[in-house]
Coordinates of C-alpha atoms and ligand atoms in Angstrom, one line a residue:
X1189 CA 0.0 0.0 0.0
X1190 CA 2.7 2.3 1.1
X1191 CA 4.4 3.1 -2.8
X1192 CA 0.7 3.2 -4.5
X1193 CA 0.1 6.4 -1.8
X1194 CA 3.5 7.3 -2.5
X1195 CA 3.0 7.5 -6.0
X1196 CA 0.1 9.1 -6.2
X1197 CA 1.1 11.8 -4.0
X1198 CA 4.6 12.4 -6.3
X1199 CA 2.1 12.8 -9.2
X1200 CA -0.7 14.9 -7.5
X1201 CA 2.6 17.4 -6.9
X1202 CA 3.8 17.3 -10.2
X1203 CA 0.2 18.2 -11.9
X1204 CA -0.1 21.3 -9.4
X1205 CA 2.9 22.5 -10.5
X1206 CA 3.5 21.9 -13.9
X1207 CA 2.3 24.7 -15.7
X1208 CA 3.4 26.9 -13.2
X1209 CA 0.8 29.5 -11.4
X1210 CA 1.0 32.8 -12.3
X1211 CA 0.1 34.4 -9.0
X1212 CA 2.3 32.8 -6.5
X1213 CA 2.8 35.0 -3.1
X1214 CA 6.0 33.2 -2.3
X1215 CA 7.0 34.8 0.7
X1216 CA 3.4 33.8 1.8
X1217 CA 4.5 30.4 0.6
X1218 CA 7.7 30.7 2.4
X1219 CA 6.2 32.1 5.6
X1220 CA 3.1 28.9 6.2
X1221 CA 6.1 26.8 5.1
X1222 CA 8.2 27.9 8.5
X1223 CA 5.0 28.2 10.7
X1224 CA 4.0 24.4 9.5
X1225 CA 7.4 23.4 10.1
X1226 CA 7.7 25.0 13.6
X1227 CA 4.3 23.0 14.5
X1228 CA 5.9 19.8 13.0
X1229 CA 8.6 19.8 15.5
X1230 CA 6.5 19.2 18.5
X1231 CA 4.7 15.8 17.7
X1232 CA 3.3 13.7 20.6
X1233 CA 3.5 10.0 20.6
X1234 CA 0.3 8.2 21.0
X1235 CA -0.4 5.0 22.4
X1236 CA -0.8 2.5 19.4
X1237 CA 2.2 4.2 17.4
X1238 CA 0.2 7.3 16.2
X1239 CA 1.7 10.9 15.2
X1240 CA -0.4 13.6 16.3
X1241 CA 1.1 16.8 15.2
X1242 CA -0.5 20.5 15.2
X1243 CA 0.6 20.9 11.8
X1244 CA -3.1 20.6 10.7
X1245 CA -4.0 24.1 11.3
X1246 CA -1.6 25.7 9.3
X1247 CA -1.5 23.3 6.2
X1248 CA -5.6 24.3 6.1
X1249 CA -4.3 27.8 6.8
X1250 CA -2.3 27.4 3.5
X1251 CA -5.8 25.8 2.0
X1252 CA -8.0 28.7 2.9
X1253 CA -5.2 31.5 1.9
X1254 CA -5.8 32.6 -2.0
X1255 CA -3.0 34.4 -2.2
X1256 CA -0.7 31.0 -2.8
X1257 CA -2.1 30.0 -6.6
X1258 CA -3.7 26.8 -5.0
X1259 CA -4.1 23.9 -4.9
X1260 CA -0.1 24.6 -5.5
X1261 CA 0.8 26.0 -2.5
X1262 CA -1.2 23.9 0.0
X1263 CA 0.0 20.6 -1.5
X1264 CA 3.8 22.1 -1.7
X1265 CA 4.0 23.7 2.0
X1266 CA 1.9 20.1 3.2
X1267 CA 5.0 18.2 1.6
X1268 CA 7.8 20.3 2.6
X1269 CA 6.3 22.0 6.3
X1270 CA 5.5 18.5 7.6
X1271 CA 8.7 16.9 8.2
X1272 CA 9.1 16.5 11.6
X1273 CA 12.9 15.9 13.9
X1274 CA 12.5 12.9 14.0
X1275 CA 12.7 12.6 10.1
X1276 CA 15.8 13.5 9.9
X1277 CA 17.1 11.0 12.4
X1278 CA 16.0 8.3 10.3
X1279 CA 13.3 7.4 12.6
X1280 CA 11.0 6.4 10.4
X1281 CA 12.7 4.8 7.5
X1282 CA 13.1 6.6 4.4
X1283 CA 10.1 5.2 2.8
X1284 CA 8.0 5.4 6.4
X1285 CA 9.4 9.6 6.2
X1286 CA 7.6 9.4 2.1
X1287 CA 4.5 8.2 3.1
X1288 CA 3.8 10.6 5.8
X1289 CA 4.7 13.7 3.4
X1290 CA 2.6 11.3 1.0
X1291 CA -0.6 11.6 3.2
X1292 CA -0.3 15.0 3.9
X1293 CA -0.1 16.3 0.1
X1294 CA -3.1 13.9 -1.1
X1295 CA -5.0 15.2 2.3
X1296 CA -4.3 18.7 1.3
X1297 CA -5.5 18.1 -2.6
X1298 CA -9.0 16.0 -1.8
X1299 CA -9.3 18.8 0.2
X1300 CA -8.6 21.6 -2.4
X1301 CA -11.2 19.3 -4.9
X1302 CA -13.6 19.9 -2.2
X1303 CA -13.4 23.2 -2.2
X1304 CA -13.7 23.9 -5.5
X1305 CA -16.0 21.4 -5.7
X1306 CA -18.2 23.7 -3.3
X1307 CA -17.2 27.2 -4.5
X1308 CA -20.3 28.0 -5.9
X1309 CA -22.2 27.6 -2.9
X1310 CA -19.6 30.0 -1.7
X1311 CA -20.7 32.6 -4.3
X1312 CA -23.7 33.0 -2.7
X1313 CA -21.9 35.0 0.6
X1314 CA -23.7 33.4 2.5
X1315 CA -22.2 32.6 6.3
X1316 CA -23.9 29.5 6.4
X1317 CA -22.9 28.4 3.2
X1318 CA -19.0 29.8 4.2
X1319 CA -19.3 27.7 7.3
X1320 CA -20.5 24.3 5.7
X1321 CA -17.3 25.0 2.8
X1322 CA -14.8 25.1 5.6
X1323 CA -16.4 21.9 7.3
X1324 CA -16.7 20.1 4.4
X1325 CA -13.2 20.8 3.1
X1326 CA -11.4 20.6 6.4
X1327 CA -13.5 17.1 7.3
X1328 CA -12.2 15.7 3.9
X1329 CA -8.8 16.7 5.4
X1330 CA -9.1 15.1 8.2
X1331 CA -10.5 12.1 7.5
X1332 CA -8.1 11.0 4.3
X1333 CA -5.4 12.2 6.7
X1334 CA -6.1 10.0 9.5
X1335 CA -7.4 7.0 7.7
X1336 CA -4.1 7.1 5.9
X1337 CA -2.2 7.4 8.8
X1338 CA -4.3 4.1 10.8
X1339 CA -3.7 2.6 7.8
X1340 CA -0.2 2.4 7.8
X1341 CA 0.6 1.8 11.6
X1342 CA -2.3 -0.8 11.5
X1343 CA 0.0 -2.2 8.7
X1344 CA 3.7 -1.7 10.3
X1345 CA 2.8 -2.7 13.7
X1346 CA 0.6 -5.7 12.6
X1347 CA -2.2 -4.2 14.6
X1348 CA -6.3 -4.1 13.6
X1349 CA -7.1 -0.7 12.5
X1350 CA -9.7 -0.6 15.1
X1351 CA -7.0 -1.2 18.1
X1352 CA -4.6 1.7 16.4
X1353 CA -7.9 4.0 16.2
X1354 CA -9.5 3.2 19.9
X1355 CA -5.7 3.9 21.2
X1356 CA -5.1 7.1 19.8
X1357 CA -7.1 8.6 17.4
X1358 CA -10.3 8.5 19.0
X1359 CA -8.9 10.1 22.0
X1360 CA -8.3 13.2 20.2
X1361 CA -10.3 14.0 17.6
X1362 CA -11.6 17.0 19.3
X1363 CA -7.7 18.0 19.4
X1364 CA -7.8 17.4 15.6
X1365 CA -11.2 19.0 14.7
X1366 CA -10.4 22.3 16.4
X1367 CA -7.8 23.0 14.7
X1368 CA -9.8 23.3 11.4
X1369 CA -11.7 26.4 12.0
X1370 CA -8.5 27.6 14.0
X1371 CA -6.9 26.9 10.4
X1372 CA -9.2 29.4 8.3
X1373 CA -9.2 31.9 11.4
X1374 CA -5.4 32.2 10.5
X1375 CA -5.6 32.4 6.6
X1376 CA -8.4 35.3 7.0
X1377 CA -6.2 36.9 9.8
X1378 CA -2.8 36.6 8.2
X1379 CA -4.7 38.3 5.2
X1380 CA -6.3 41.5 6.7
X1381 CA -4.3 41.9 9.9
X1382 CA -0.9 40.6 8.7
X1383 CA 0.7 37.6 8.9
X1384 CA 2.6 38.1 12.2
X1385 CA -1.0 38.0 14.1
X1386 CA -0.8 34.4 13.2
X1387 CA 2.3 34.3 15.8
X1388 CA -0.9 34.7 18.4
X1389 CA -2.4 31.4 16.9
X1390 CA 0.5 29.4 18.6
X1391 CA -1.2 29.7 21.9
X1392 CA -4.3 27.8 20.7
X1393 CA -2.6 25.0 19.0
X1394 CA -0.1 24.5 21.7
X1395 CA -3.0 24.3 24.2
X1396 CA -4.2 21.4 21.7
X1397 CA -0.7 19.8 21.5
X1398 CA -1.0 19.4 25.6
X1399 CA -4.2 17.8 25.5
X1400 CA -2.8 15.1 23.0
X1401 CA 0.5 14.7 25.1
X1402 CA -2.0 14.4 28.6
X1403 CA -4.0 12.1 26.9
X1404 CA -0.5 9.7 26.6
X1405 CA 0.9 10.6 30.1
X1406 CA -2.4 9.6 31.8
X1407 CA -2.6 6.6 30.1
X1408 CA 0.9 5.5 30.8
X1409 CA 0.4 6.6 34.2
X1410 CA -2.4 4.3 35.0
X1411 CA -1.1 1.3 33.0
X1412 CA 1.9 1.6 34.8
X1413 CA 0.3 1.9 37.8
X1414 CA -2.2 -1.5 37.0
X1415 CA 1.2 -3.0 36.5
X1416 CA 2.5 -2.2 39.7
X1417 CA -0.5 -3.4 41.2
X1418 CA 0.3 -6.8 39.1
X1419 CA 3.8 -6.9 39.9
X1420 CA 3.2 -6.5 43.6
X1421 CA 1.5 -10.1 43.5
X1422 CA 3.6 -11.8 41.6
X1423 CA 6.8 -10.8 43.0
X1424 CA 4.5 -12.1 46.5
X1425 CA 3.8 -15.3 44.7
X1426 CA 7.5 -16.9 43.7
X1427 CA 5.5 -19.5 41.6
X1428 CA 3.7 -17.4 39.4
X1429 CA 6.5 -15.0 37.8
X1430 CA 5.0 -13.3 35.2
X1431 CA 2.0 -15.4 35.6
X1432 CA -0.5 -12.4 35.4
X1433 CA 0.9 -10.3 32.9
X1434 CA 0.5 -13.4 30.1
X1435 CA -2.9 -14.0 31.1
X1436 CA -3.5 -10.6 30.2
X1437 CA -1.7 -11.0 27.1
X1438 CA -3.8 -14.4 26.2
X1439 CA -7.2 -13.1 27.4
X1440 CA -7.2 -10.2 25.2
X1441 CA -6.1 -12.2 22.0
X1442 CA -9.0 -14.0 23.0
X1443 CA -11.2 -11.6 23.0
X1444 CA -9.8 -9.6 19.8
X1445 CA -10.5 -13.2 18.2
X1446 CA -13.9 -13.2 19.9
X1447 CA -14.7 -9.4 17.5
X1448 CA -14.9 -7.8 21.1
X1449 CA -14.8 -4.1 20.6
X1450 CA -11.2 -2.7 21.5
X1451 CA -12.7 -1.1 24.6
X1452 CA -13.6 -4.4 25.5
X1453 CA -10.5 -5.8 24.8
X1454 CA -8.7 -3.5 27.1
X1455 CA -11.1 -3.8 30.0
X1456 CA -10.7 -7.8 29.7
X1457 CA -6.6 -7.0 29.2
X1458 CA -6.6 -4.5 32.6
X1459 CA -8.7 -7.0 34.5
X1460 CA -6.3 -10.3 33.2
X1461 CA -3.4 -7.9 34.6
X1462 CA -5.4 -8.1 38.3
X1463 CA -7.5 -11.2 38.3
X1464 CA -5.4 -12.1 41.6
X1465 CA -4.7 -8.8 42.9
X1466 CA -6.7 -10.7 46.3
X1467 CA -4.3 -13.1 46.8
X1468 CA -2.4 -10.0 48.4
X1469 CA -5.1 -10.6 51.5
X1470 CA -4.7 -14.4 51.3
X1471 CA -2.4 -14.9 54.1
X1472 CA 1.0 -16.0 53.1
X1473 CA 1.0 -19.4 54.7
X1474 CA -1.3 -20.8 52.8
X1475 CA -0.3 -18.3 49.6
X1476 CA 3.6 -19.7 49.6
X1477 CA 2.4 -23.3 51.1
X1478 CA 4.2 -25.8 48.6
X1479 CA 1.8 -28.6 49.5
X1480 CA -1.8 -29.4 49.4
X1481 CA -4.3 -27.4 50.7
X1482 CA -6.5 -28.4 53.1
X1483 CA -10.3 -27.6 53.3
X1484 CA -10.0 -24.8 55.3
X1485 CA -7.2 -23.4 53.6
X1486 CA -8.7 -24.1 50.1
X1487 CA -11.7 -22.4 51.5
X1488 CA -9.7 -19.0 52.6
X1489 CA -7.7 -19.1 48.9
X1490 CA -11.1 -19.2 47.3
X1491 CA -12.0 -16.0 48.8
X1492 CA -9.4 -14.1 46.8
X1493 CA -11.7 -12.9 44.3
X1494 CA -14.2 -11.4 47.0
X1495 CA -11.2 -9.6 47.9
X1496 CA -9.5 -8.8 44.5
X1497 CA -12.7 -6.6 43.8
X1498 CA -13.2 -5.1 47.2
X1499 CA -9.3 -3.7 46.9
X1500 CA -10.3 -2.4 43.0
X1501 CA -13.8 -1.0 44.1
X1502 CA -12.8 2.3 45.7
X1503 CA -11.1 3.1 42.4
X1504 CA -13.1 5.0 40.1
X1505 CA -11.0 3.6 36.8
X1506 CA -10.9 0.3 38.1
X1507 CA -14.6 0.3 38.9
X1508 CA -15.3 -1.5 35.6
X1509 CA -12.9 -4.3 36.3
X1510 CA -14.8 -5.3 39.3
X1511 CA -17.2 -7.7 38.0
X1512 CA -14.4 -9.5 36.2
X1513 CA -12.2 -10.2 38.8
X1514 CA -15.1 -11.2 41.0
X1515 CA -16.4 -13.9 38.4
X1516 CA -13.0 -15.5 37.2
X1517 CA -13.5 -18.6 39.4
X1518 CA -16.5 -19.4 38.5
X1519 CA -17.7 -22.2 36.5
X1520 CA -19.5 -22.2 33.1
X1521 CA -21.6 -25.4 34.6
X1522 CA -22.1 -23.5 37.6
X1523 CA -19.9 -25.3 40.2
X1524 CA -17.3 -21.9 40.7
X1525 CA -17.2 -19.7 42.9
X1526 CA -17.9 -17.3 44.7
X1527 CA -21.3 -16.8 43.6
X1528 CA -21.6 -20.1 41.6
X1529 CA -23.0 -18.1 38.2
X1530 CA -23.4 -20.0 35.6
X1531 CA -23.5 -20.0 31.5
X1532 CA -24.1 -16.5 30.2
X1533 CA -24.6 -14.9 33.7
X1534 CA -21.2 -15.0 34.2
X1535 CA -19.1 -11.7 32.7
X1536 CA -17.9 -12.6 29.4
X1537 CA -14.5 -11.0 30.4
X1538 CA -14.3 -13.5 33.1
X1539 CA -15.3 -16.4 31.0
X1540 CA -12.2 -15.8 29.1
X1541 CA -10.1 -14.9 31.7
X1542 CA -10.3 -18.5 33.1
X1543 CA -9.7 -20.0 29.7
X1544 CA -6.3 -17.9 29.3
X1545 CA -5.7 -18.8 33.4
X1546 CA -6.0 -22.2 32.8
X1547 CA -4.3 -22.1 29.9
X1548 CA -1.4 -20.2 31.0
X1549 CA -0.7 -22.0 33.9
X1550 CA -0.8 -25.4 32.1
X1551 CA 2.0 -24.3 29.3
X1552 CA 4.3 -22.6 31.8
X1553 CA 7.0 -24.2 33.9
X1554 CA 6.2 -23.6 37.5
X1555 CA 8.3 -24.5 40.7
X1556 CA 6.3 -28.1 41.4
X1557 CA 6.2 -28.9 37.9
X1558 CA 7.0 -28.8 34.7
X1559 CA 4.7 -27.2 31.8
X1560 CA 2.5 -30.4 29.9
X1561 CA 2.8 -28.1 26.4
X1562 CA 0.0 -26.7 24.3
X1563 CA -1.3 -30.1 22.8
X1564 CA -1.8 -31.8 26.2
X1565 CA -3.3 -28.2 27.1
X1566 CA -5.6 -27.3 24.6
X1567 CA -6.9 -31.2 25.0
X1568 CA -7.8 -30.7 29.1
X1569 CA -9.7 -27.1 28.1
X1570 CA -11.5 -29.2 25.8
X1571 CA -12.3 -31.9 28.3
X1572 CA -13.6 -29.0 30.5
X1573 CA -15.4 -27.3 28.5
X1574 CA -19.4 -27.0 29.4
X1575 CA -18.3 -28.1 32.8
X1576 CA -15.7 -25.4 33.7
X1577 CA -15.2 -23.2 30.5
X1578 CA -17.4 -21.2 28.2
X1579 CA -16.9 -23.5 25.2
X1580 CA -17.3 -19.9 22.7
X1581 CA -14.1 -19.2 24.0
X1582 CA -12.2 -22.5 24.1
X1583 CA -12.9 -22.5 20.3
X1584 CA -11.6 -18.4 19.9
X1585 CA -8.3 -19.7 22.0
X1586 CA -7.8 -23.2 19.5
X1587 CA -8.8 -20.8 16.4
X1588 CA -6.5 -18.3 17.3
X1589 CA -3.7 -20.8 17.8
X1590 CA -4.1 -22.6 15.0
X1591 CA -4.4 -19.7 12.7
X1592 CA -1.5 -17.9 14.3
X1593 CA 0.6 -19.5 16.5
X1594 CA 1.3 -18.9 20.4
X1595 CA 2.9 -15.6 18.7
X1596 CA -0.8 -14.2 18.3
X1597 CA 0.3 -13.3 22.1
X1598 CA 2.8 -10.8 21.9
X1599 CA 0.3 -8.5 19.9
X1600 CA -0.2 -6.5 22.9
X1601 CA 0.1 -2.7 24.0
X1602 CA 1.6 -3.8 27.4
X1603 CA 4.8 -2.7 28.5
X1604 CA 7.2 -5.6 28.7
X1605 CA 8.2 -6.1 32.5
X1606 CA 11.4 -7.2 33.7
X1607 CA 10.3 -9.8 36.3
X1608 CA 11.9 -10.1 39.5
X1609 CA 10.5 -12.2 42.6
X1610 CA 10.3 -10.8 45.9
X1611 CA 11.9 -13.9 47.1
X1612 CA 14.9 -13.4 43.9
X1613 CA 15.4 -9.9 45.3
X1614 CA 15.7 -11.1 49.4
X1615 CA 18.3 -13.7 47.7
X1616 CA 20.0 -11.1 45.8
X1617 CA 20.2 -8.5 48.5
X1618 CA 21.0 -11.4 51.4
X1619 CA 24.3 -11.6 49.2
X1620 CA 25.5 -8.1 49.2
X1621 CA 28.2 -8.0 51.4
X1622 CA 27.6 -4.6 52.7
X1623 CA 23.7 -5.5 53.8
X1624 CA 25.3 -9.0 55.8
X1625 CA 27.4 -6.6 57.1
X1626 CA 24.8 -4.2 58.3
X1627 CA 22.6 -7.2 59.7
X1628 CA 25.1 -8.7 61.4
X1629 CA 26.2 -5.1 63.4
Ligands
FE2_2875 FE1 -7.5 -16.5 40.7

């Protein structure tokens, strides 16, 4: 897909240009040239790979300005204004760097077409008929310049469209729709006022840069703070290293497989990350015991999902976990716990939690034994399945394998974590001579 785009935009640039307009302003040129390229060099990075500049605003600037023999000088400054740093540090490749001028120049000239396409409603003077030219034009924009964009990170990170869209786009549009009427604002006032009144228009479209870059800190700072949370029971829990953080992994390839909407996906993703969080009230003699449990200890374990969702509840963005982490011991047949739900009562999210639990902890080597492999696996979630799993979603886990491979698990937004025990860390430390030392004054 990428050298089609990139084609077409090389020959969009030569028909604009060859012949040559008469009535080019090219220190107008020049000047939305510099602004685009000073609005280029502050990109934010957006969950799911995304871009988002503030260059949007003044390439439709450019659009809107009539002094710059169009659709010339818009597709020209969209080409040249929108390289960004990180261009020139070969980051992306060469070809990644082509397609993103690529995207801007054909955004830019469907844009033009609708503008001329609607300049005789324009010829009426009408404010309403104004208003719906700038909307239309600026919408075509914006929607060939996304789409494009999804497109190609969907294609580079091997990642639905949907997933790259519900992680960053969608989270902004009203970031990226501003700027459109903020981008004829400056064409009219760099035309009556002058163009260094559009110097003022900086303060808006920063203000729109720092919503996109709160947008990412946010949601790094609660992922890595449901990570903590993860961590904090697995490094408790010697036997499960890493245990939760590839359930999570599992459940929501599960669920992706299942067409679950990428909200969904998350939600099931988050809530794989803490489906033990509880365990952290299970008392650690019965937690760490490396022998059978009996009765009344089995019965205390079994409470950790009463208590994984009491420790979530106060927690306004984990409220929506709750029900999953309550539900992922119970039984599709009914026989579970804690509130022995049964078939569809129980939340989806936990009905595939429990697969990818199960599933997980038969393929991965733990202390006491040794893993039995994803045949031997895949044959015990069938045995179970109607009695303890939701067979819906031992078929999505077999489909997904089959058609992919266990490395349909890796496709996932988590951060990677470095895994280290709390019992590898009192080891580690124990050997430092200067902490003996200290222990033994
Ligand atoms: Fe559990």
């Amino acid at each position: 897909m990428l050298y089609p785009v990139i084609a077409a935009a090389g020959l969009i640039l030569v028909r604009v240009s060859l012949p040559l307009p008469t009535e080019i302003d090219f220190i107008r040129l020049g000047f939305w040239t510099v602004i685009t390229l000073i609005a280029a060099a502050l990109p934010v990075r957006l969950p799911g790979g995304v871009h988002a500049t503030i260059t949007t605003a003044p390439v439709l600037a450019a659009l809107f300005d009539t002094g710059l023999g169009n659709p010339f000088g818009v597709c020209w400054v969209a080409f040249v204004g929108t390289f960004e740093p990180r261009d020139f540090r070969g980051e992306p490749k060469w070809y990644g760097t082509l397609f993103n001028r690529a995207d801007w120049v054909i955004s830019s000239y469907a844009a033009w077409l609708v503008l001329l396409g609607t300049r005789s409603v324009l010829t009426t003077g009408a404010p309403l008929a104004m208003v719906l030219q700038i909307v239309a034009a600026g919408g075509v924009f914006a929607i060939v310049n996304n789409t494009l964009g999804l497109l190609a990170n969907s294609l580079k990170n091997q990642t639905p469209i949907s997933r790259v869209w519900a992680l960053s786009v969608s989270n902004i549009v009203i970031g990226i729709v501003s700027q459109v009427p903020l981008g004829w604002l400056m064409a009219e006032i760099a035309t009556r006022v002058g163009p260094w009144a559009v110097i003022l228009f900086m303060v808006p479209l920063l203000l729109a840069r720092f919503s996109f870059s709160k947008y990412t800190e946010t949601r790094e700072l609660f992922f890595g703070s449901v990570s903590a949370l993860s961590q904090a029971i697995d490094a408790k829990d010697g036997f499960t290293r890493g245990h939760a953080d590839r359930v999570s992994r599992i459940a929501g390839a599960i669920a992706r497989e299942m067409g679950l909407a990428e909200k969904e996906v998350e939600l099931i993703e988050l809530a794989g990350l803490l489906h033990d969080i509880g365990k952290i009230g299970v008392e650690d003699r019965i937690l760490m015991k490396p022998a059978r449990l009996d009765d009344d200890e089995t019965e205390l374990m079994r409470r950790h999902p009463i208590y994984g969702a009491s420790i979530l509840r106060p927690a306004a963005a984990l409220l929506p976990l709750v029900p999953l982490v309550m539900h992922h011991h119970e039984n599709y047949d009914g026989s579970g716990y804690p509130e022995g739900l049964s078939g569809d009562a129980i939340p989806l999210g936990s009905r595939i939690i429990i697969v990818a639990d199960a599933y997980e902890a038969m393929t991965s080597d733990r202390v006491y034994r040794k893993a039995i492999g994803h045949e031997r696996a895949m044959d015990q979630l069938n045995r179970y399945k109607s009695r303890q799993f939701d067979p819906k979603v031992v078929r999505a886990l077999d489909a997904l394998i089959t058609s992919r491979g266990v490395a349909a698990f890796e496709a996932s937004d988590l951060p990677q974590i470095e895994y280290e025990t709390l019992a590898e860390l009192r080891r580690r430390l124990a050997q430092d001579p200067l902490i003996r030392d200290a222990h033994a004054g």
